[in-house]
Amino acid sequence: MAKVISGKEVSAKVRAEVKTECEQLKAQGIIPGLAVIIVGDDPASRVYVNNKKKACAEVGFVSEEYALPAETTQEELLALVEKLNNKPEINGILCQLPLPKHLDEKAVINAISPLKDVDAFHPSNVGKIMIGDYHFLPCTPAGVMELVHSEGIEVSGKNCVVIGRSNIVGKPMAMLLLHENGTVTICHSRTKNLKEICQSADILVAAVGKPKFVKADMVKEGAVVLDVGINRDENGKLCGDVDYQEVEPKASYITPVPGGVGPMTIAMLMKNTLKAAKIQNGVK
Ligand code: L34
């Protein structure tokens, strides 16, 4: 029987802390502002962006949504980013991914001012994370670490296996575990002996993007299992990258989907936006 780590509860705590700090900033005349850009009408992105706006309202931030049609050109999108880079009331800029195929995600990420890059996707922020000297951490991996910390789980010396090597989750996730002295292995589609490597994990992070990919026979007895995936199963129900039913009895800790890492992503975005507002206003 695993202990279920509730991202719902931990994220509410993080948001409450951000709200308190936001009130202190307001007393100094500073209101943190987040701009969220969404292009096209991907239904999952719409849900996530709505959740981000809700969280902004809850913690006391100003949020601006820029919902652009799917036909938006690269030039139009870059012009919007440039406008937001120069808008003092906006402290954080986030362009919800994925973008429609004809748009160049890399160019858009590069265009966002690193000081306002609350996703921490800009190469200069990625580089800072690599050397362990950063302002912002990418929201999803940071949210996973927050869940780990909330349970007092020790990373140092543990075998940590990350399945998935995306720039958004897998790679930075591995780096954060490494910063806490984990022994980290990154697995991906070309990995041989995936099952055996996963079986060696004391801490297993699934960021594959395949429903119920992690089965019980891939998990060591007593492992900590952190599920980053958000998929739909054969019945259209939300599910993670972990086969929860199968894996839960073997794990010592497990995160559910929904209500696990997803809400943490948003809570960490609030943290980053608060930090951005402080830095841009010279508040310690
Ligand atoms: N630029 N693009 C950018 N930044 C991000 O940090 C993201 N991500 C990922 C997709 N694209 C992005 C998100 O916001 C994934 N993601 C995200 C955000 C919120 C939730 C899930 C993923 C979330 O709220 N999950 C809820 C359930 C949502 C539902 O009902 O579908 C949960 O409980 O897991």
mmCIF file of C-alpha atoms and ligand atoms in Angstrom:
data_model
loop_
_atom_site.group_PDB
_atom_site.id
_atom_site.type_symbol
_atom_site.label_atom_id
_atom_site.label_comp_id
_atom_site.label_asym_id
_atom_site.label_seq_id
_atom_site.Cartn_x
_atom_site.Cartn_y
_atom_site.Cartn_z
ATOM 1 C CA MET A 1 0.000 0.000 0.000
ATOM 2 C CA ALA A 2 1.486 3.273 -1.099
ATOM 3 C CA LYS A 3 1.030 6.639 0.511
ATOM 4 C CA VAL A 4 -0.708 8.826 -2.055
ATOM 5 C CA ILE A 5 0.980 12.232 -2.348
ATOM 6 C CA SER A 6 -1.780 14.757 -2.959
ATOM 7 C CA GLY A 7 -0.759 17.440 -5.414
ATOM 8 C CA LYS A 8 -4.099 19.022 -4.711
ATOM 9 C CA GLU A 9 -3.182 19.578 -1.059
ATOM 10 C CA VAL A 10 0.474 20.495 -1.532
ATOM 11 C CA SER A 11 -0.352 22.900 -4.365
ATOM 12 C CA ALA A 12 -2.986 24.611 -2.202
ATOM 13 C CA LYS A 13 -0.309 25.169 0.457
ATOM 14 C CA VAL A 14 2.097 26.648 -2.102
ATOM 15 C CA ARG A 15 -0.615 28.930 -3.477
ATOM 16 C CA ALA A 16 -1.488 30.068 0.061
ATOM 17 C CA GLU A 17 2.163 31.023 0.659
ATOM 18 C CA VAL A 18 2.281 32.900 -2.637
ATOM 19 C CA LYS A 19 -0.950 34.701 -1.735
ATOM 20 C CA THR A 20 0.487 35.877 1.585
ATOM 21 C CA GLU A 21 3.622 37.198 -0.108
ATOM 22 C CA CYS A 22 1.526 38.800 -2.815
ATOM 23 C CA GLU A 23 -0.395 40.737 -0.162
ATOM 24 C CA GLN A 24 2.895 42.038 1.221
ATOM 25 C CA LEU A 25 3.930 43.169 -2.255
ATOM 26 C CA LYS A 26 0.590 44.889 -2.738
ATOM 27 C CA ALA A 27 1.246 46.902 0.408
ATOM 28 C CA GLN A 28 4.295 48.235 -1.468
ATOM 29 C CA GLY A 29 2.182 49.020 -4.525
ATOM 30 C CA ILE A 30 3.338 46.010 -6.548
ATOM 31 C CA ILE A 31 0.866 43.630 -8.177
ATOM 32 C CA PRO A 32 2.448 40.647 -9.968
ATOM 33 C CA GLY A 33 1.217 40.225 -13.537
ATOM 34 C CA LEU A 34 1.242 37.122 -15.737
ATOM 35 C CA ALA A 35 0.518 37.066 -19.476
ATOM 36 C CA VAL A 36 -0.548 33.740 -20.937
ATOM 37 C CA ILE A 37 -0.559 33.251 -24.706
ATOM 38 C CA ILE A 38 -2.593 30.427 -26.198
ATOM 39 C CA VAL A 39 -2.683 29.803 -29.939
ATOM 40 C CA GLY A 40 -5.426 27.699 -31.503
ATOM 41 C CA ASP A 41 -8.045 25.616 -29.744
ATOM 42 C CA ASP A 42 -6.394 22.533 -28.278
ATOM 43 C CA PRO A 43 -8.905 21.450 -25.601
ATOM 44 C CA ALA A 44 -6.256 20.237 -23.117
ATOM 45 C CA SER A 45 -4.324 23.525 -23.417
ATOM 46 C CA ARG A 46 -7.587 25.397 -22.841
ATOM 47 C CA VAL A 47 -8.164 23.510 -19.570
ATOM 48 C CA TYR A 48 -4.586 24.153 -18.385
ATOM 49 C CA VAL A 49 -4.714 27.847 -19.272
ATOM 50 C CA ASN A 50 -8.049 28.245 -17.489
ATOM 51 C CA ASN A 51 -6.532 26.603 -14.406
ATOM 52 C CA LYS A 52 -3.608 29.049 -14.590
ATOM 53 C CA LYS A 53 -5.943 32.029 -14.779
ATOM 54 C CA LYS A 54 -7.946 30.717 -11.820
ATOM 55 C CA ALA A 55 -4.772 30.303 -9.777
ATOM 56 C CA CYS A 56 -3.689 33.879 -10.613
ATOM 57 C CA ALA A 57 -7.015 35.218 -9.376
ATOM 58 C CA GLU A 58 -6.754 33.134 -6.205
ATOM 59 C CA VAL A 59 -3.277 34.354 -5.233
ATOM 60 C CA GLY A 60 -4.020 37.967 -6.188
ATOM 61 C CA PHE A 61 -2.081 38.348 -9.443
ATOM 62 C CA VAL A 62 -3.257 40.224 -12.480
ATOM 63 C CA SER A 63 -3.494 37.857 -15.444
ATOM 64 C CA GLU A 64 -3.870 38.688 -19.096
ATOM 65 C CA GLU A 65 -4.876 36.066 -21.609
ATOM 66 C CA TYR A 66 -3.964 36.389 -25.269
ATOM 67 C CA ALA A 67 -6.007 33.798 -27.164
ATOM 68 C CA LEU A 68 -4.847 33.860 -30.758
ATOM 69 C CA PRO A 69 -6.409 32.017 -33.695
ATOM 70 C CA ALA A 70 -4.713 28.877 -35.031
ATOM 71 C CA GLU A 71 -3.781 30.794 -38.236
ATOM 72 C CA THR A 72 -1.636 33.306 -36.326
ATOM 73 C CA THR A 73 1.659 33.926 -38.118
ATOM 74 C CA GLN A 74 5.097 33.675 -36.576
ATOM 75 C CA GLU A 75 5.538 37.440 -37.044
ATOM 76 C CA GLU A 76 2.309 38.225 -35.218
ATOM 77 C CA LEU A 77 3.212 35.947 -32.330
ATOM 78 C CA LEU A 78 6.725 37.383 -32.018
ATOM 79 C CA ALA A 79 5.312 40.918 -32.140
ATOM 80 C CA LEU A 80 3.020 40.074 -29.217
ATOM 81 C CA VAL A 81 5.918 38.617 -27.205
ATOM 82 C CA GLU A 82 7.944 41.759 -27.883
ATOM 83 C CA LYS A 83 5.061 43.956 -26.736
ATOM 84 C CA LEU A 84 4.771 41.950 -23.499
ATOM 85 C CA ASN A 85 8.544 42.036 -22.936
ATOM 86 C CA ASN A 86 8.211 45.834 -22.862
ATOM 87 C CA LYS A 87 5.083 46.033 -20.722
ATOM 88 C CA PRO A 88 6.082 46.915 -17.137
ATOM 89 C CA GLU A 89 2.888 45.581 -15.489
ATOM 90 C CA ILE A 90 3.645 42.144 -16.909
ATOM 91 C CA ASN A 91 6.275 40.245 -14.923
ATOM 92 C CA GLY A 92 5.824 36.793 -16.432
ATOM 93 C CA ILE A 93 5.146 35.633 -19.986
ATOM 94 C CA LEU A 94 4.099 32.113 -20.841
ATOM 95 C CA CYS A 95 3.275 30.775 -24.278
ATOM 96 C CA GLN A 96 1.291 27.580 -23.808
ATOM 97 C CA LEU A 97 2.777 24.643 -25.721
ATOM 98 C CA PRO A 98 2.371 22.858 -28.034
ATOM 99 C CA LEU A 99 1.948 25.506 -30.718
ATOM 100 C CA PRO A 100 0.281 24.757 -34.070
ATOM 101 C CA LYS A 101 2.708 23.013 -36.440
ATOM 102 C CA HIS A 102 3.488 26.040 -38.642
ATOM 103 C CA LEU A 103 4.846 28.014 -35.697
ATOM 104 C CA ASP A 104 8.445 27.781 -34.471
ATOM 105 C CA GLU A 105 8.362 27.053 -30.726
ATOM 106 C CA LYS A 106 12.094 27.523 -30.315
ATOM 107 C CA ALA A 107 12.007 31.002 -31.837
ATOM 108 C CA VAL A 108 9.126 32.007 -29.583
ATOM 109 C CA ILE A 109 10.881 30.731 -26.446
ATOM 110 C CA ASN A 110 14.030 32.588 -27.509
ATOM 111 C CA ALA A 111 12.049 35.796 -27.942
ATOM 112 C CA ILE A 112 10.710 35.853 -24.372
ATOM 113 C CA SER A 113 12.826 38.012 -22.085
ATOM 114 C CA PRO A 114 14.735 35.625 -19.763
ATOM 115 C CA LEU A 115 13.686 37.847 -16.839
ATOM 116 C CA LYS A 116 10.017 37.225 -17.659
ATOM 117 C CA ASP A 117 10.465 33.583 -18.665
ATOM 118 C CA VAL A 118 8.446 32.023 -15.834
ATOM 119 C CA ASP A 119 8.485 28.630 -17.621
ATOM 120 C CA ALA A 120 12.317 28.657 -17.487
ATOM 121 C CA PHE A 121 12.443 27.403 -21.085
ATOM 122 C CA HIS A 122 14.751 30.120 -22.467
ATOM 123 C CA PRO A 123 18.273 28.807 -23.215
ATOM 124 C CA SER A 124 19.837 31.278 -20.811
ATOM 125 C CA ASN A 125 17.622 30.017 -17.981
ATOM 126 C CA VAL A 126 18.223 26.392 -19.002
ATOM 127 C CA GLY A 127 21.964 27.075 -18.810
ATOM 128 C CA LYS A 128 21.627 28.634 -15.382
ATOM 129 C CA ILE A 129 19.770 25.565 -14.150
ATOM 130 C CA MET A 130 22.517 23.338 -15.518
ATOM 131 C CA ILE A 131 25.124 25.074 -13.350
ATOM 132 C CA GLY A 132 22.793 25.324 -10.357
ATOM 133 C CA ASP A 133 22.591 29.136 -10.299
ATOM 134 C CA TYR A 134 19.061 30.107 -11.242
ATOM 135 C CA HIS A 135 16.045 32.291 -10.505
ATOM 136 C CA PHE A 136 13.397 30.136 -12.113
ATOM 137 C CA LEU A 137 12.950 26.379 -12.261
ATOM 138 C CA PRO A 138 10.693 24.823 -14.886
ATOM 139 C CA CYS A 139 7.274 24.422 -13.296
ATOM 140 C CA THR A 140 6.627 20.700 -13.750
ATOM 141 C CA PRO A 141 9.986 19.335 -12.512
ATOM 142 C CA ALA A 142 9.980 21.903 -9.696
ATOM 143 C CA GLY A 143 6.483 20.741 -8.777
ATOM 144 C CA VAL A 144 7.649 17.123 -8.643
ATOM 145 C CA MET A 145 10.508 18.122 -6.315
ATOM 146 C CA GLU A 146 8.078 20.048 -4.114
ATOM 147 C CA LEU A 147 5.999 16.856 -3.755
ATOM 148 C CA VAL A 148 9.135 14.894 -2.857
ATOM 149 C CA HIS A 149 10.082 17.507 -0.241
ATOM 150 C CA SER A 150 6.559 17.632 1.176
ATOM 151 C CA GLU A 151 6.980 14.015 2.294
ATOM 152 C CA GLY A 152 10.552 14.462 3.486
ATOM 153 C CA ILE A 153 11.758 11.930 0.921
ATOM 154 C CA GLU A 154 15.560 11.887 0.740
ATOM 155 C CA VAL A 155 17.012 11.981 -2.799
ATOM 156 C CA SER A 156 20.699 11.909 -1.904
ATOM 157 C CA GLY A 157 22.364 8.649 -2.920
ATOM 158 C CA LYS A 158 19.148 7.174 -4.313
ATOM 159 C CA ASN A 159 18.811 5.576 -7.719
ATOM 160 C CA CYS A 160 16.586 7.949 -9.640
ATOM 161 C CA VAL A 161 15.215 6.936 -13.025
ATOM 162 C CA VAL A 162 13.480 9.437 -15.282
ATOM 163 C CA ILE A 163 11.574 7.994 -18.230
ATOM 164 C CA GLY A 164 11.419 10.676 -20.935
ATOM 165 C CA ARG A 165 13.975 13.199 -22.161
ATOM 166 C CA SER A 166 11.934 16.234 -23.192
ATOM 167 C CA ASN A 167 13.350 19.716 -22.716
ATOM 168 C CA ILE A 168 10.277 20.620 -20.681
ATOM 169 C CA VAL A 169 10.241 17.734 -18.219
ATOM 170 C CA GLY A 170 12.688 14.827 -18.588
ATOM 171 C CA LYS A 171 15.981 16.707 -18.934
ATOM 172 C CA PRO A 172 15.399 19.369 -16.263
ATOM 173 C CA MET A 173 13.841 16.734 -13.967
ATOM 174 C CA ALA A 174 17.061 14.724 -14.144
ATOM 175 C CA MET A 175 19.072 17.858 -13.386
ATOM 176 C CA LEU A 176 17.026 18.721 -10.285
ATOM 177 C CA LEU A 177 17.423 15.181 -8.945
ATOM 178 C CA LEU A 178 21.150 15.416 -9.636
ATOM 179 C CA HIS A 179 21.345 18.731 -7.736
ATOM 180 C CA GLU A 180 20.017 16.841 -4.725
ATOM 181 C CA ASN A 181 22.696 14.194 -5.138
ATOM 182 C CA GLY A 182 20.583 11.470 -6.693
ATOM 183 C CA THR A 183 22.218 8.943 -9.000
ATOM 184 C CA VAL A 184 20.237 9.701 -12.119
ATOM 185 C CA THR A 185 19.470 7.647 -15.220
ATOM 186 C CA ILE A 186 17.422 9.019 -18.104
ATOM 187 C CA CYS A 187 15.537 6.453 -20.185
ATOM 188 C CA HIS A 188 13.954 7.079 -23.577
ATOM 189 C CA SER A 189 12.613 5.330 -26.666
ATOM 190 C CA ARG A 190 16.026 3.885 -27.613
ATOM 191 C CA THR A 191 16.869 2.610 -24.137
ATOM 192 C CA LYS A 192 17.711 -1.065 -23.927
ATOM 193 C CA ASN A 193 16.655 -2.986 -20.813
ATOM 194 C CA LEU A 194 14.133 -0.324 -19.853
ATOM 195 C CA LYS A 195 12.386 -2.735 -17.499
ATOM 196 C CA GLU A 196 15.593 -3.669 -15.653
ATOM 197 C CA ILE A 197 16.705 -0.051 -15.312
ATOM 198 C CA CYS A 198 13.304 0.965 -13.954
ATOM 199 C CA GLN A 199 13.419 -1.948 -11.511
ATOM 200 C CA SER A 200 16.579 -0.427 -10.029
ATOM 201 C CA ALA A 201 14.846 2.885 -9.254
ATOM 202 C CA ASP A 202 14.277 4.017 -5.687
ATOM 203 C CA ILE A 203 12.636 7.089 -7.231
ATOM 204 C CA LEU A 204 10.910 6.626 -10.584
ATOM 205 C CA VAL A 205 9.622 9.585 -12.595
ATOM 206 C CA ALA A 206 7.381 8.785 -15.548
ATOM 207 C CA ALA A 207 7.273 11.496 -18.218
ATOM 208 C CA VAL A 208 6.663 9.448 -21.347
ATOM 209 C CA GLY A 209 3.273 10.637 -22.542
ATOM 210 C CA LYS A 210 1.869 7.127 -22.945
ATOM 211 C CA PRO A 211 -1.161 6.028 -20.932
ATOM 212 C CA LYS A 212 -0.389 3.419 -18.221
ATOM 213 C CA PHE A 213 3.088 2.787 -19.655
ATOM 214 C CA VAL A 214 4.705 1.885 -16.322
ATOM 215 C CA LYS A 215 3.561 -1.563 -15.201
ATOM 216 C CA ALA A 216 4.045 -3.318 -11.864
ATOM 217 C CA ASP A 217 6.881 -5.503 -13.175
ATOM 218 C CA MET A 218 8.932 -2.338 -13.878
ATOM 219 C CA VAL A 219 8.730 -1.102 -10.300
ATOM 220 C CA LYS A 220 10.865 -2.055 -7.330
ATOM 221 C CA GLU A 221 9.073 -2.923 -4.095
ATOM 222 C CA GLY A 222 8.922 0.275 -1.995
ATOM 223 C CA ALA A 223 9.821 2.684 -4.803
ATOM 224 C CA VAL A 224 8.655 6.299 -4.903
ATOM 225 C CA VAL A 225 6.624 6.668 -8.112
ATOM 226 C CA LEU A 226 6.022 10.134 -9.538
ATOM 227 C CA ASP A 227 3.673 10.343 -12.499
ATOM 228 C CA VAL A 228 4.005 13.358 -14.791
ATOM 229 C CA GLY A 229 1.773 12.031 -17.579
ATOM 230 C CA ILE A 230 -1.671 13.322 -18.401
ATOM 231 C CA ASN A 231 -3.394 11.081 -20.931
ATOM 232 C CA ARG A 232 -6.813 9.732 -21.723
ATOM 233 C CA ASP A 233 -7.356 5.973 -21.377
ATOM 234 C CA GLU A 234 -9.455 3.784 -23.688
ATOM 235 C CA ASN A 235 -12.626 5.067 -21.996
ATOM 236 C CA GLY A 236 -11.625 8.721 -22.331
ATOM 237 C CA LYS A 237 -10.815 8.970 -18.623
ATOM 238 C CA LEU A 238 -7.776 10.975 -17.438
ATOM 239 C CA CYS A 239 -4.849 8.732 -16.555
ATOM 240 C CA GLY A 240 -1.120 9.026 -16.035
ATOM 241 C CA ASP A 241 1.916 7.316 -17.545
ATOM 242 C CA VAL A 242 1.756 4.851 -14.650
ATOM 243 C CA ASP A 243 -0.693 1.977 -14.424
ATOM 244 C CA TYR A 244 -1.864 3.162 -11.016
ATOM 245 C CA GLN A 245 -3.996 0.117 -10.219
ATOM 246 C CA GLU A 246 -1.074 -2.243 -10.781
ATOM 247 C CA VAL A 247 1.752 -0.135 -9.386
ATOM 248 C CA GLU A 248 0.194 1.384 -6.263
ATOM 249 C CA PRO A 249 0.434 -1.807 -4.143
ATOM 250 C CA LYS A 250 4.203 -2.034 -4.792
ATOM 251 C CA ALA A 251 5.136 1.619 -4.282
ATOM 252 C CA SER A 252 5.891 3.344 -0.979
ATOM 253 C CA TYR A 253 4.667 6.681 -2.356
ATOM 254 C CA ILE A 254 2.743 7.438 -5.531
ATOM 255 C CA THR A 255 1.210 10.511 -7.154
ATOM 256 C CA PRO A 256 -2.293 10.259 -8.631
ATOM 257 C CA VAL A 257 -3.539 11.599 -11.969
ATOM 258 C CA PRO A 258 -5.433 13.887 -11.846
ATOM 259 C CA GLY A 259 -4.604 15.669 -8.604
ATOM 260 C CA GLY A 260 -0.870 14.932 -8.557
ATOM 261 C CA VAL A 261 1.806 16.724 -10.568
ATOM 262 C CA GLY A 262 -0.667 18.777 -12.703
ATOM 263 C CA PRO A 263 -1.790 21.153 -9.944
ATOM 264 C CA MET A 264 1.849 21.480 -8.815
ATOM 265 C CA THR A 265 2.866 22.756 -12.262
ATOM 266 C CA ILE A 266 0.440 25.614 -11.793
ATOM 267 C CA ALA A 267 1.447 26.320 -8.195
ATOM 268 C CA MET A 268 5.117 26.555 -9.219
ATOM 269 C CA LEU A 269 4.147 28.941 -12.011
ATOM 270 C CA MET A 270 2.643 31.183 -9.346
ATOM 271 C CA LYS A 271 5.893 30.964 -7.365
ATOM 272 C CA ASN A 272 7.961 31.882 -10.423
ATOM 273 C CA THR A 273 5.707 34.809 -11.302
ATOM 274 C CA LEU A 274 5.949 36.143 -7.750
ATOM 275 C CA LYS A 275 9.722 35.857 -7.929
ATOM 276 C CA ALA A 276 9.782 37.603 -11.312
ATOM 277 C CA ALA A 277 7.724 40.484 -9.898
ATOM 278 C CA LYS A 278 10.085 40.814 -6.934
ATOM 279 C CA ILE A 279 13.208 40.794 -9.090
ATOM 280 C CA GLN A 280 11.805 43.273 -11.597
ATOM 281 C CA ASN A 281 10.813 45.616 -8.780
ATOM 282 C CA GLY A 282 14.060 45.242 -6.851
ATOM 283 C CA VAL A 283 12.366 43.593 -3.845
ATOM 284 C CA LYS A 284 14.484 41.123 -1.884
HETATM 285 N N1 L34 B 1 4.534 26.823 -21.919
HETATM 286 N N2 L34 B 1 3.344 24.857 -21.944
HETATM 287 C C1 L34 B 1 4.027 25.776 -21.251
HETATM 288 N N3 L34 B 1 4.233 25.689 -19.916
HETATM 289 C C2 L34 B 1 3.727 24.644 -19.223
HETATM 290 O O1 L34 B 1 3.989 24.522 -17.912
HETATM 291 C C3 L34 B 1 2.977 23.684 -19.895
HETATM 292 N N4 L34 B 1 2.370 22.618 -19.250
HETATM 293 C C4 L34 B 1 2.324 21.324 -19.920
HETATM 294 C C5 L34 B 1 1.734 21.563 -21.318
HETATM 295 N N5 L34 B 1 2.212 22.791 -21.950
HETATM 296 C C6 L34 B 1 2.823 23.792 -21.278
HETATM 297 C C7 L34 B 1 1.305 22.733 -18.438
HETATM 298 O O2 L34 B 1 0.905 23.797 -18.004
HETATM 299 C C8 L34 B 1 1.395 20.528 -19.014
HETATM 300 N N6 L34 B 1 0.756 21.523 -18.177
HETATM 301 C C9 L34 B 1 -0.310 21.253 -17.290
HETATM 302 C C10 L34 B 1 -0.903 22.228 -16.496
HETATM 303 C C11 L34 B 1 -1.963 21.939 -15.664
HETATM 304 C C12 L34 B 1 -2.467 20.668 -15.574
HETATM 305 C C13 L34 B 1 -1.891 19.699 -16.363
HETATM 306 C C14 L34 B 1 -0.828 19.991 -17.209
HETATM 307 C C15 L34 B 1 -3.642 20.390 -14.692
HETATM 308 O O3 L34 B 1 -4.307 21.292 -14.250
HETATM 309 N N7 L34 B 1 -3.949 19.099 -14.449
HETATM 310 C C16 L34 B 1 -5.081 18.668 -13.631
HETATM 311 C C17 L34 B 1 -6.201 18.089 -14.453
HETATM 312 C C18 L34 B 1 -6.518 18.801 -15.712
HETATM 313 C C19 L34 B 1 -7.688 18.200 -16.473
HETATM 314 O O4 L34 B 1 -8.771 18.120 -15.874
HETATM 315 O O5 L34 B 1 -7.497 17.845 -17.651
HETATM 316 C C20 L34 B 1 -4.578 17.532 -12.725
HETATM 317 O O6 L34 B 1 -5.181 17.340 -11.678
HETATM 318 O O7 L34 B 1 -3.623 16.862 -13.095
#
